Amino acid sequence: MWEELKLHIEQLAGKAQKRTLVKTESDGCFIHMDGRHLFNLSSNNYLGLANDERLIHASIEATRTYGVGATASRLVVGNHPLYEQAEEALIRWKGCEAALIINSGYTANVGILSALAGRDTLIFSDKWNHASIVDGALLSRAEVKRYRHADMDHLEMLLKKAERHKQKIIVTDTIFSMDGDVAPLRDLVMLKETYGAMLIVDEAHASGVYGENGEGMAHELQLAQHIDVHMGTCSKALGAYGAYVAGKRVVIDYFINTMRPFIFTTALPPSVLGTICTAIEIVQQERSLRHHLHALSDYFRTHLQHAGFDIGESTTHIVPIIVGDNERALAFSAQLRERGIAAVAIRPPTVPEGTARLRFSLMATMTKEQLDWAIAEITAVGKEMGLIV
Ligand SMILES: Cc1ncc(COP(=O)(O)O)c(C=O)c1O
């Protein structure tokens, strides 16, 4: 048995797909990694809030007031008062009837789909959706129809063919995590309405970053009212941990009663809830952070594209440079590390075979001067490696 596991790992290594853990310590826009101090172009701390003094203070205060652990699941005795405060803040922020904090984005997606879908459900899922959506759909035992990435003709064809009596759910990331492109939400709403489907959106990478008050992409595009279930994370732009689901009261009550990853797990530590409450306030107030992040992202994308890199369809703060080959992606990342930049190589199965890449992500606390330096280094390595001329 152990031999088989060893062989599996060796096979991964043979395809340059073996993963190892590296000790990291984040320090604003920089990161200590493997004994080096690197400019961090790899984190999801998009607004720089993970090190914000106000969040640190909120976390400490919550621990002092309510202790370290939640001691039980929320339906037993773990529902400490900060949950109500955070969920009320979420309702006001997202403009929904009700909201529920879930322990992580991964468990939220697994929980949402496995609670809402069953054997008689058809789930229509974008091929590039996050792994947690893929896993939730599998666990639900629904029939899963994966439509080609952002291909609305393909989705419509699948919807047309679907048995009329079956419940239909369309689910999509709003910003795709490894590509930084945006789902065609307007068309998805149209299709959902035409074919009587439910629409679930995952705002993991848009929460805090898009929308006038950072509510997410659905709000940015003024489509929020047409979406049935809004999911988002507090672990990325909000700088904390955990996730939320927002929507109609009846949907949230249903989740409280049926969502197994909500019911059968210990509640989040009070410190996390305290941090979430403060982060929700900050993302609404500090529009300038968002505006600066968008300006930096436009600048970064434009320069990489002009240099000749393939950045796919990115229009956001997540910018891939698609390299193709796993080993080249690893070499690109290693060369940048030598020059002081953390840009992690993303390989299959996280992305499709033959599309290995470096995934760059920006932070609102970076400066244009820092990006100028990073663009020059990335371009120099790209030329050395023959990725661009
Ligand atoms: C689109 C998407 N959904 C969900 C998740 C999971 O969120 P969390 O890290 O909070 O578990 C991620 C995480 O990377 C993600 O990119």
mmCIF file of C-alpha atoms and ligand atoms in Angstrom:
data_model
loop_
_atom_site.group_PDB
_atom_site.id
_atom_site.type_symbol
_atom_site.label_atom_id
_atom_site.label_comp_id
_atom_site.label_asym_id
_atom_site.label_seq_id
_atom_site.Cartn_x
_atom_site.Cartn_y
_atom_site.Cartn_z
ATOM 1 C CA MET A 1 0.000 0.000 0.000
ATOM 2 C CA TRP A 2 2.695 2.552 1.010
ATOM 3 C CA GLU A 3 4.608 1.574 -2.129
ATOM 4 C CA GLU A 4 1.624 2.628 -4.244
ATOM 5 C CA LEU A 5 1.486 6.014 -2.542
ATOM 6 C CA LYS A 6 5.220 6.460 -3.075
ATOM 7 C CA LEU A 7 4.853 5.541 -6.715
ATOM 8 C CA HIS A 8 2.039 8.052 -7.138
ATOM 9 C CA ILE A 9 4.221 10.823 -5.714
ATOM 10 C CA GLU A 10 7.111 9.775 -7.948
ATOM 11 C CA GLN A 11 4.826 9.883 -10.976
ATOM 12 C CA LEU A 12 3.758 13.410 -10.035
ATOM 13 C CA ALA A 13 7.417 14.406 -9.718
ATOM 14 C CA GLY A 14 8.064 12.917 -13.160
ATOM 15 C CA LYS A 15 5.424 15.278 -14.626
ATOM 16 C CA ALA A 16 6.743 18.280 -12.635
ATOM 17 C CA GLN A 17 3.482 18.193 -10.665
ATOM 18 C CA LYS A 18 4.754 17.272 -7.223
ATOM 19 C CA ARG A 19 3.842 19.820 -4.551
ATOM 20 C CA THR A 20 5.837 20.606 -1.420
ATOM 21 C CA LEU A 21 5.209 22.980 1.454
ATOM 22 C CA VAL A 22 7.448 26.021 1.789
ATOM 23 C CA LYS A 23 7.575 28.095 4.973
ATOM 24 C CA THR A 24 6.163 31.580 4.299
ATOM 25 C CA GLU A 25 5.692 34.672 6.433
ATOM 26 C CA SER A 26 3.820 37.575 4.964
ATOM 27 C CA ASP A 27 4.925 41.158 5.583
ATOM 28 C CA GLY A 28 2.665 43.633 3.741
ATOM 29 C CA CYS A 29 3.499 43.516 0.017
ATOM 30 C CA PHE A 30 6.497 41.330 0.794
ATOM 31 C CA ILE A 31 6.900 37.777 1.926
ATOM 32 C CA HIS A 32 9.653 35.804 3.632
ATOM 33 C CA MET A 33 9.879 32.543 1.774
ATOM 34 C CA ASP A 34 12.597 29.935 1.867
ATOM 35 C CA GLY A 35 14.985 32.368 3.563
ATOM 36 C CA ARG A 36 14.311 35.142 1.057
ATOM 37 C CA HIS A 37 12.502 38.465 1.241
ATOM 38 C CA LEU A 38 10.328 38.664 -1.883
ATOM 39 C CA PHE A 39 7.868 41.098 -3.471
ATOM 40 C CA ASN A 40 4.606 39.200 -3.096
ATOM 41 C CA LEU A 41 2.713 38.858 -6.365
ATOM 42 C CA SER A 42 0.978 35.666 -5.229
ATOM 43 C CA SER A 43 -1.374 36.413 -2.375
ATOM 44 C CA ASN A 44 -5.138 36.913 -2.287
ATOM 45 C CA ASN A 45 -4.739 39.722 0.246
ATOM 46 C CA TYR A 46 -5.992 42.106 -2.450
ATOM 47 C CA LEU A 47 -6.672 45.107 -0.205
ATOM 48 C CA GLY A 48 -3.742 44.476 2.145
ATOM 49 C CA LEU A 49 -6.119 44.013 5.088
ATOM 50 C CA ALA A 50 -4.554 40.819 6.446
ATOM 51 C CA ASN A 51 -1.937 42.929 8.248
ATOM 52 C CA ASP A 52 -4.198 45.897 8.997
ATOM 53 C CA GLU A 53 -3.887 47.166 12.585
ATOM 54 C CA ARG A 54 -7.658 47.607 12.895
ATOM 55 C CA LEU A 55 -8.257 43.948 12.068
ATOM 56 C CA ILE A 56 -5.505 42.817 14.409
ATOM 57 C CA HIS A 57 -7.088 44.882 17.183
ATOM 58 C CA ALA A 58 -10.570 43.476 16.438
ATOM 59 C CA SER A 59 -9.220 39.957 16.538
ATOM 60 C CA ILE A 60 -7.506 40.483 19.908
ATOM 61 C CA GLU A 61 -10.540 42.206 21.418
ATOM 62 C CA ALA A 62 -12.842 39.371 20.312
ATOM 63 C CA THR A 63 -10.510 36.825 21.895
ATOM 64 C CA ARG A 64 -10.386 38.784 25.150
ATOM 65 C CA THR A 65 -14.163 39.052 25.278
ATOM 66 C CA TYR A 66 -15.234 35.612 24.073
ATOM 67 C CA GLY A 67 -12.199 33.365 24.457
ATOM 68 C CA VAL A 68 -10.158 31.408 21.968
ATOM 69 C CA GLY A 69 -12.403 28.594 20.798
ATOM 70 C CA ALA A 70 -16.090 28.457 19.913
ATOM 71 C CA THR A 71 -16.362 25.148 21.855
ATOM 72 C CA ALA A 72 -19.124 23.592 19.721
ATOM 73 C CA SER A 73 -21.034 23.878 16.469
ATOM 74 C CA ARG A 74 -23.370 26.838 16.028
ATOM 75 C CA LEU A 75 -26.505 24.757 16.479
ATOM 76 C CA VAL A 76 -25.171 23.422 19.784
ATOM 77 C CA VAL A 77 -23.509 26.118 21.932
ATOM 78 C CA GLY A 78 -21.021 27.763 19.540
ATOM 79 C CA ASN A 79 -23.205 30.617 18.284
ATOM 80 C CA HIS A 80 -21.445 33.454 20.101
ATOM 81 C CA PRO A 81 -22.806 37.028 19.714
ATOM 82 C CA LEU A 82 -20.321 38.117 17.032
ATOM 83 C CA TYR A 83 -22.046 35.804 14.552
ATOM 84 C CA GLU A 84 -25.233 37.862 14.752
ATOM 85 C CA GLN A 85 -23.240 41.081 14.420
ATOM 86 C CA ALA A 86 -21.334 39.778 11.371
ATOM 87 C CA GLU A 87 -24.432 38.408 9.667
ATOM 88 C CA GLU A 88 -26.349 41.647 10.196
ATOM 89 C CA ALA A 89 -23.421 43.541 8.713
ATOM 90 C CA LEU A 90 -23.447 41.139 5.742
ATOM 91 C CA ILE A 91 -27.190 41.654 5.177
ATOM 92 C CA ARG A 92 -26.734 45.444 5.085
ATOM 93 C CA TRP A 93 -23.658 45.192 2.864
ATOM 94 C CA LYS A 94 -25.027 42.705 0.353
ATOM 95 C CA GLY A 95 -28.599 44.069 0.453
ATOM 96 C CA CYS A 96 -30.050 40.573 0.953
ATOM 97 C CA GLU A 97 -32.784 39.292 3.279
ATOM 98 C CA ALA A 98 -30.469 36.960 5.153
ATOM 99 C CA ALA A 99 -26.877 35.779 5.410
ATOM 100 C CA LEU A 100 -24.953 32.950 6.982
ATOM 101 C CA ILE A 101 -21.247 32.686 7.812
ATOM 102 C CA ILE A 102 -19.685 29.374 6.820
ATOM 103 C CA ASN A 103 -16.299 28.149 8.058
ATOM 104 C CA SER A 104 -14.504 28.446 4.719
ATOM 105 C CA GLY A 105 -15.109 29.103 1.050
ATOM 106 C CA TYR A 106 -14.384 25.482 0.277
ATOM 107 C CA THR A 107 -16.958 24.163 2.744
ATOM 108 C CA ALA A 108 -19.461 26.827 1.674
ATOM 109 C CA ASN A 109 -19.474 25.620 -1.926
ATOM 110 C CA VAL A 110 -19.522 21.974 -0.939
ATOM 111 C CA GLY A 111 -22.354 22.743 1.482
ATOM 112 C CA ILE A 112 -24.458 24.947 -0.818
ATOM 113 C CA LEU A 113 -24.503 22.468 -3.689
ATOM 114 C CA SER A 114 -24.911 19.341 -1.617
ATOM 115 C CA ALA A 115 -27.807 20.985 0.289
ATOM 116 C CA LEU A 116 -29.653 22.396 -2.710
ATOM 117 C CA ALA A 117 -29.108 19.650 -5.280
ATOM 118 C CA GLY A 118 -30.017 15.979 -5.260
ATOM 119 C CA ARG A 119 -30.402 13.069 -7.642
ATOM 120 C CA ASP A 120 -33.157 14.876 -9.551
ATOM 121 C CA THR A 121 -31.150 18.050 -10.072
ATOM 122 C CA LEU A 122 -29.099 19.107 -13.048
ATOM 123 C CA ILE A 123 -26.105 21.274 -12.173
ATOM 124 C CA PHE A 124 -24.688 23.401 -14.998
ATOM 125 C CA SER A 125 -21.155 24.334 -14.025
ATOM 126 C CA ASP A 126 -18.530 26.354 -15.905
ATOM 127 C CA LYS A 127 -15.542 24.106 -16.702
ATOM 128 C CA TRP A 128 -13.179 26.506 -14.981
ATOM 129 C CA ASN A 129 -15.138 26.761 -11.733
ATOM 130 C CA HIS A 130 -13.198 26.344 -8.518
ATOM 131 C CA ALA A 131 -12.501 22.835 -7.192
ATOM 132 C CA SER A 132 -14.874 23.400 -4.266
ATOM 133 C CA ILE A 133 -17.768 23.794 -6.724
ATOM 134 C CA VAL A 134 -16.674 20.671 -8.572
ATOM 135 C CA ASP A 135 -16.558 18.744 -5.282
ATOM 136 C CA GLY A 136 -19.902 20.118 -4.045
ATOM 137 C CA ALA A 137 -21.577 19.110 -7.282
ATOM 138 C CA LEU A 138 -20.115 15.603 -7.019
ATOM 139 C CA LEU A 139 -21.204 15.195 -3.410
ATOM 140 C CA SER A 140 -24.761 16.300 -4.199
ATOM 141 C CA ARG A 141 -25.205 13.268 -6.511
ATOM 142 C CA ALA A 142 -26.835 15.541 -9.065
ATOM 143 C CA GLU A 143 -26.183 15.072 -12.754
ATOM 144 C CA VAL A 144 -23.446 17.554 -13.613
ATOM 145 C CA LYS A 145 -23.254 19.252 -17.003
ATOM 146 C CA ARG A 146 -19.998 21.139 -17.393
ATOM 147 C CA TYR A 147 -20.265 23.842 -20.028
ATOM 148 C CA ARG A 148 -17.241 25.133 -21.909
ATOM 149 C CA HIS A 149 -15.694 28.062 -20.119
ATOM 150 C CA ALA A 150 -17.945 31.161 -20.441
ATOM 151 C CA ASP A 151 -19.537 29.631 -23.549
ATOM 152 C CA MET A 152 -23.160 30.711 -23.372
ATOM 153 C CA ASP A 153 -24.123 28.914 -26.589
ATOM 154 C CA HIS A 154 -22.906 25.653 -25.117
ATOM 155 C CA LEU A 155 -24.750 26.314 -21.857
ATOM 156 C CA GLU A 156 -27.951 27.136 -23.714
ATOM 157 C CA MET A 157 -27.672 23.975 -25.761
ATOM 158 C CA LEU A 158 -27.360 21.928 -22.564
ATOM 159 C CA LEU A 159 -30.282 23.763 -20.943
ATOM 160 C CA LYS A 160 -32.459 23.161 -24.003
ATOM 161 C CA LYS A 161 -31.740 19.448 -23.902
ATOM 162 C CA ALA A 162 -32.448 19.180 -20.170
ATOM 163 C CA GLU A 163 -35.515 17.302 -18.935
ATOM 164 C CA ARG A 164 -38.180 19.868 -18.105
ATOM 165 C CA HIS A 165 -39.251 18.440 -14.760
ATOM 166 C CA LYS A 166 -35.740 18.468 -13.286
ATOM 167 C CA GLN A 167 -34.551 21.224 -10.973
ATOM 168 C CA LYS A 168 -31.777 23.203 -12.688
ATOM 169 C CA ILE A 169 -28.907 25.025 -11.019
ATOM 170 C CA ILE A 170 -26.352 27.172 -12.843
ATOM 171 C CA VAL A 171 -23.211 27.858 -10.830
ATOM 172 C CA THR A 172 -20.243 30.064 -11.642
ATOM 173 C CA ASP A 173 -17.244 31.867 -10.184
ATOM 174 C CA THR A 174 -17.719 35.584 -10.904
ATOM 175 C CA ILE A 175 -13.953 36.107 -11.292
ATOM 176 C CA PHE A 176 -12.125 32.951 -12.288
ATOM 177 C CA SER A 177 -9.394 32.354 -9.771
ATOM 178 C CA MET A 178 -6.586 31.211 -12.068
ATOM 179 C CA ASP A 179 -7.438 33.408 -15.081
ATOM 180 C CA GLY A 180 -8.757 36.678 -13.726
ATOM 181 C CA ASP A 181 -11.523 36.865 -16.309
ATOM 182 C CA VAL A 182 -15.129 37.692 -15.466
ATOM 183 C CA ALA A 183 -18.119 35.391 -15.974
ATOM 184 C CA PRO A 184 -20.751 36.624 -18.474
ATOM 185 C CA LEU A 185 -23.188 37.318 -15.642
ATOM 186 C CA ARG A 186 -25.720 39.252 -17.712
ATOM 187 C CA ASP A 187 -26.115 36.329 -20.125
ATOM 188 C CA LEU A 188 -26.229 33.861 -17.267
ATOM 189 C CA VAL A 189 -29.109 35.800 -15.704
ATOM 190 C CA MET A 190 -30.925 35.805 -19.040
ATOM 191 C CA LEU A 191 -30.483 32.051 -19.454
ATOM 192 C CA LYS A 192 -31.476 31.311 -15.889
ATOM 193 C CA GLU A 193 -34.683 33.280 -16.381
ATOM 194 C CA THR A 194 -35.464 31.715 -19.754
ATOM 195 C CA TYR A 195 -34.944 28.135 -18.566
ATOM 196 C CA GLY A 196 -36.225 28.442 -14.994
ATOM 197 C CA ALA A 197 -32.891 27.674 -13.346
ATOM 198 C CA MET A 198 -31.445 28.834 -10.040
ATOM 199 C CA LEU A 199 -28.234 30.898 -10.303
ATOM 200 C CA ILE A 200 -25.481 30.589 -7.696
ATOM 201 C CA VAL A 201 -22.425 32.853 -7.858
ATOM 202 C CA ASP A 202 -19.078 32.496 -6.119
ATOM 203 C CA GLU A 203 -17.671 35.977 -5.423
ATOM 204 C CA ALA A 204 -14.487 34.696 -3.725
ATOM 205 C CA HIS A 205 -12.216 36.959 -5.767
ATOM 206 C CA ALA A 206 -14.651 39.844 -6.276
ATOM 207 C CA SER A 207 -15.834 40.402 -2.675
ATOM 208 C CA GLY A 208 -14.256 43.613 -1.431
ATOM 209 C CA VAL A 209 -12.821 44.372 -4.875
ATOM 210 C CA TYR A 210 -15.812 45.086 -7.157
ATOM 211 C CA GLY A 211 -19.065 46.951 -6.553
ATOM 212 C CA GLU A 212 -19.396 50.490 -5.267
ATOM 213 C CA ASN A 213 -19.099 49.257 -1.685
ATOM 214 C CA GLY A 214 -17.076 46.162 -2.486
ATOM 215 C CA GLU A 215 -20.145 43.904 -2.518
ATOM 216 C CA GLY A 216 -18.892 41.921 -5.504
ATOM 217 C CA MET A 217 -19.258 41.575 -9.250
ATOM 218 C CA ALA A 218 -23.033 40.999 -9.204
ATOM 219 C CA HIS A 219 -23.457 44.442 -7.618
ATOM 220 C CA GLU A 220 -20.856 46.006 -9.902
ATOM 221 C CA LEU A 221 -22.965 44.876 -12.870
ATOM 222 C CA GLN A 222 -26.236 45.751 -11.104
ATOM 223 C CA LEU A 223 -27.445 42.183 -11.320
ATOM 224 C CA ALA A 224 -27.512 41.319 -7.633
ATOM 225 C CA GLN A 225 -31.300 41.095 -7.405
ATOM 226 C CA HIS A 226 -31.373 38.463 -10.147
ATOM 227 C CA ILE A 227 -29.044 36.074 -8.395
ATOM 228 C CA ASP A 228 -30.495 33.438 -6.113
ATOM 229 C CA VAL A 229 -27.509 32.559 -3.946
ATOM 230 C CA HIS A 230 -24.482 34.785 -3.359
ATOM 231 C CA MET A 231 -21.429 33.104 -1.932
ATOM 232 C CA GLY A 232 -18.214 34.907 -1.107
ATOM 233 C CA THR A 233 -15.137 34.537 1.052
ATOM 234 C CA CYS A 234 -13.748 36.573 3.925
ATOM 235 C CA SER A 235 -10.339 34.974 3.382
ATOM 236 C CA LYS A 236 -9.138 37.042 0.437
ATOM 237 C CA ALA A 237 -9.765 40.790 0.029
ATOM 238 C CA LEU A 238 -11.345 40.932 3.498
ATOM 239 C CA GLY A 239 -8.054 39.734 4.943
ATOM 240 C CA ALA A 240 -9.654 37.359 7.455
ATOM 241 C CA TYR A 241 -10.970 33.820 7.122
ATOM 242 C CA GLY A 242 -14.299 32.105 6.485
ATOM 243 C CA ALA A 243 -17.042 32.640 3.948
ATOM 244 C CA TYR A 244 -20.636 33.747 3.625
ATOM 245 C CA VAL A 245 -23.819 32.812 1.822
ATOM 246 C CA ALA A 246 -26.432 35.511 1.257
ATOM 247 C CA GLY A 247 -29.874 35.417 -0.288
ATOM 248 C CA LYS A 248 -33.531 35.013 0.641
ATOM 249 C CA ARG A 249 -34.460 34.213 4.246
ATOM 250 C CA VAL A 250 -35.987 30.909 3.171
ATOM 251 C CA VAL A 251 -32.742 29.799 1.479
ATOM 252 C CA ILE A 252 -30.669 30.649 4.540
ATOM 253 C CA ASP A 253 -33.143 28.871 6.859
ATOM 254 C CA TYR A 254 -32.926 25.863 4.571
ATOM 255 C CA PHE A 255 -29.117 25.901 4.818
ATOM 256 C CA ILE A 256 -29.259 26.165 8.610
ATOM 257 C CA ASN A 257 -31.358 23.004 8.605
ATOM 258 C CA THR A 258 -29.697 20.960 5.887
ATOM 259 C CA MET A 259 -26.167 22.098 5.082
ATOM 260 C CA ARG A 260 -23.960 19.397 6.542
ATOM 261 C CA PRO A 261 -20.656 21.365 6.451
ATOM 262 C CA PHE A 262 -22.492 24.043 8.461
ATOM 263 C CA ILE A 263 -24.197 21.701 10.927
ATOM 264 C CA PHE A 264 -21.472 19.187 11.669
ATOM 265 C CA THR A 265 -18.494 21.368 12.432
ATOM 266 C CA THR A 266 -17.278 23.548 15.271
ATOM 267 C CA ALA A 267 -18.098 27.248 14.880
ATOM 268 C CA LEU A 268 -15.335 29.684 13.933
ATOM 269 C CA PRO A 269 -13.173 31.143 16.705
ATOM 270 C CA PRO A 270 -14.485 34.504 18.016
ATOM 271 C CA SER A 271 -11.284 36.219 16.824
ATOM 272 C CA VAL A 272 -12.185 35.388 13.209
ATOM 273 C CA LEU A 273 -15.709 36.771 13.611
ATOM 274 C CA GLY A 274 -14.397 39.959 15.212
ATOM 275 C CA THR A 275 -12.051 40.392 12.263
ATOM 276 C CA ILE A 276 -14.822 39.755 9.729
ATOM 277 C CA CYS A 277 -17.091 42.395 11.355
ATOM 278 C CA THR A 278 -14.358 45.030 11.120
ATOM 279 C CA ALA A 279 -13.314 44.002 7.591
ATOM 280 C CA ILE A 280 -16.900 44.382 6.319
ATOM 281 C CA GLU A 281 -16.960 47.947 7.657
ATOM 282 C CA ILE A 282 -13.559 48.811 6.177
ATOM 283 C CA VAL A 283 -14.243 47.472 2.675
ATOM 284 C CA GLN A 284 -17.355 49.625 2.459
ATOM 285 C CA GLN A 285 -15.627 52.788 3.651
ATOM 286 C CA GLU A 286 -12.311 52.603 1.835
ATOM 287 C CA ARG A 287 -13.224 52.957 -1.797
ATOM 288 C CA SER A 288 -9.841 54.466 -2.574
ATOM 289 C CA LEU A 289 -8.187 51.086 -1.880
ATOM 290 C CA ARG A 290 -10.367 49.488 -4.572
ATOM 291 C CA HIS A 291 -9.769 52.306 -7.039
ATOM 292 C CA HIS A 292 -6.025 52.096 -6.537
ATOM 293 C CA LEU A 293 -6.084 48.312 -6.994
ATOM 294 C CA HIS A 294 -8.008 48.667 -10.272
ATOM 295 C CA ALA A 295 -5.596 51.321 -11.557
ATOM 296 C CA LEU A 296 -2.560 49.169 -10.659
ATOM 297 C CA SER A 297 -4.148 46.113 -12.267
ATOM 298 C CA ASP A 298 -4.880 47.950 -15.527
ATOM 299 C CA TYR A 299 -1.304 49.212 -15.578
ATOM 300 C CA PHE A 300 0.223 45.799 -14.874
ATOM 301 C CA ARG A 301 -1.896 43.949 -17.448
ATOM 302 C CA THR A 302 -1.305 46.532 -20.163
ATOM 303 C CA HIS A 303 2.479 46.431 -19.711
ATOM 304 C CA LEU A 304 2.707 42.638 -19.670
ATOM 305 C CA GLN A 305 0.531 42.433 -22.757
ATOM 306 C CA HIS A 306 2.630 45.041 -24.584
ATOM 307 C CA ALA A 307 5.728 43.056 -23.672
ATOM 308 C CA GLY A 308 4.149 40.153 -25.583
ATOM 309 C CA PHE A 309 3.041 37.834 -22.748
ATOM 310 C CA ASP A 310 -0.084 35.711 -23.040
ATOM 311 C CA ILE A 311 -2.283 36.918 -20.170
ATOM 312 C CA GLY A 312 -5.375 35.094 -21.398
ATOM 313 C CA GLU A 313 -8.627 37.007 -20.938
ATOM 314 C CA SER A 314 -7.760 38.670 -17.646
ATOM 315 C CA THR A 315 -9.455 42.012 -16.981
ATOM 316 C CA THR A 316 -8.932 42.099 -13.209
ATOM 317 C CA HIS A 317 -6.334 42.099 -10.412
ATOM 318 C CA ILE A 318 -5.569 38.409 -11.116
ATOM 319 C CA VAL A 319 -3.215 38.220 -14.070
ATOM 320 C CA PRO A 320 -1.843 34.938 -15.411
ATOM 321 C CA ILE A 321 1.115 34.551 -17.726
ATOM 322 C CA ILE A 322 0.292 31.345 -19.523
ATOM 323 C CA VAL A 323 3.418 29.343 -20.278
ATOM 324 C CA GLY A 324 2.012 25.917 -21.193
ATOM 325 C CA ASP A 325 4.661 23.481 -20.024
ATOM 326 C CA ASN A 326 4.887 22.598 -16.289
ATOM 327 C CA GLU A 327 8.667 22.652 -16.144
ATOM 328 C CA ARG A 328 8.894 26.010 -17.888
ATOM 329 C CA ALA A 329 6.372 27.463 -15.475
ATOM 330 C CA LEU A 330 8.443 26.180 -12.540
ATOM 331 C CA ALA A 331 11.636 27.567 -14.088
ATOM 332 C CA PHE A 332 9.982 30.956 -14.689
ATOM 333 C CA SER A 333 8.882 31.083 -11.073
ATOM 334 C CA ALA A 334 12.376 30.071 -9.849
ATOM 335 C CA GLN A 335 14.059 32.760 -11.958
ATOM 336 C CA LEU A 336 11.731 35.421 -10.604
ATOM 337 C CA ARG A 337 12.437 34.233 -7.080
ATOM 338 C CA GLU A 338 16.147 34.783 -7.774
ATOM 339 C CA ARG A 339 15.287 38.366 -8.730
ATOM 340 C CA GLY A 340 13.174 38.980 -5.624
ATOM 341 C CA ILE A 341 9.627 38.203 -6.796
ATOM 342 C CA ALA A 342 7.206 35.594 -5.428
ATOM 343 C CA ALA A 343 5.073 34.362 -8.315
ATOM 344 C CA VAL A 344 3.912 30.837 -7.835
ATOM 345 C CA ALA A 345 3.629 28.398 -10.744
ATOM 346 C CA ILE A 346 0.146 26.939 -11.136
ATOM 347 C CA ARG A 347 0.035 23.532 -12.779
ATOM 348 C CA PRO A 348 -2.518 20.843 -13.564
ATOM 349 C CA PRO A 349 -4.807 19.676 -12.068
ATOM 350 C CA THR A 350 -5.464 23.217 -10.783
ATOM 351 C CA VAL A 351 -5.465 24.399 -14.430
ATOM 352 C CA PRO A 352 -6.055 22.331 -17.609
ATOM 353 C CA GLU A 353 -3.161 20.251 -19.014
ATOM 354 C CA GLY A 354 -0.824 22.299 -21.197
ATOM 355 C CA THR A 355 -1.796 25.638 -19.608
ATOM 356 C CA ALA A 356 0.668 25.840 -16.704
ATOM 357 C CA ARG A 357 1.199 29.449 -15.744
ATOM 358 C CA LEU A 358 2.378 31.993 -13.283
ATOM 359 C CA ARG A 359 -0.562 33.557 -11.491
ATOM 360 C CA PHE A 360 0.135 37.133 -10.459
ATOM 361 C CA SER A 361 -2.207 38.911 -8.091
ATOM 362 C CA LEU A 362 -1.965 42.533 -7.058
ATOM 363 C CA MET A 363 -2.549 44.367 -3.802
ATOM 364 C CA ALA A 364 -3.965 47.852 -3.227
ATOM 365 C CA THR A 365 -1.012 48.637 -0.963
ATOM 366 C CA MET A 366 1.527 48.286 -3.793
ATOM 367 C CA THR A 367 2.939 51.303 -5.602
ATOM 368 C CA LYS A 368 3.326 52.003 -9.297
ATOM 369 C CA GLU A 369 7.112 52.199 -8.788
ATOM 370 C CA GLN A 370 7.154 48.709 -7.306
ATOM 371 C CA LEU A 371 5.162 47.425 -10.273
ATOM 372 C CA ASP A 372 7.496 49.162 -12.749
ATOM 373 C CA TRP A 373 10.373 47.274 -11.178
ATOM 374 C CA ALA A 374 8.445 43.968 -11.186
ATOM 375 C CA ILE A 375 7.354 44.392 -14.826
ATOM 376 C CA ALA A 376 10.992 45.014 -15.830
ATOM 377 C CA GLU A 377 12.146 41.852 -14.010
ATOM 378 C CA ILE A 378 9.323 39.718 -15.420
ATOM 379 C CA THR A 379 10.037 41.000 -18.915
ATOM 380 C CA ALA A 380 13.777 40.336 -18.577
ATOM 381 C CA VAL A 381 13.173 36.728 -17.446
ATOM 382 C CA GLY A 382 10.524 36.244 -20.166
ATOM 383 C CA LYS A 383 13.128 37.285 -22.768
ATOM 384 C CA GLU A 384 15.864 35.105 -21.284
ATOM 385 C CA MET A 385 13.513 32.113 -21.368
ATOM 386 C CA GLY A 386 12.360 32.853 -24.910
ATOM 387 C CA LEU A 387 8.742 33.349 -23.823
ATOM 388 C CA ILE A 388 8.725 36.748 -25.489
ATOM 389 C CA VAL A 389 11.058 38.367 -28.007
HETATM 390 C C1 LIG B 1 -13.418 30.726 -6.560
HETATM 391 C C2 LIG B 1 -13.077 30.188 -5.200
HETATM 392 N N1 LIG B 1 -14.056 29.698 -4.437
HETATM 393 C C3 LIG B 1 -13.797 29.210 -3.219
HETATM 394 C C4 LIG B 1 -12.531 29.183 -2.692
HETATM 395 C C5 LIG B 1 -12.268 28.606 -1.339
HETATM 396 O O1 LIG B 1 -12.212 29.619 -0.391
HETATM 397 P P1 LIG B 1 -11.445 29.423 0.994
HETATM 398 O O2 LIG B 1 -10.001 29.579 0.698
HETATM 399 O O3 LIG B 1 -11.993 30.489 1.880
HETATM 400 O O4 LIG B 1 -11.766 28.046 1.473
HETATM 401 C C6 LIG B 1 -11.485 29.697 -3.448
HETATM 402 C C7 LIG B 1 -10.116 29.677 -2.867
HETATM 403 O O5 LIG B 1 -9.130 29.846 -3.413
HETATM 404 C C8 LIG B 1 -11.752 30.197 -4.736
HETATM 405 O O6 LIG B 1 -10.764 30.657 -5.510
#
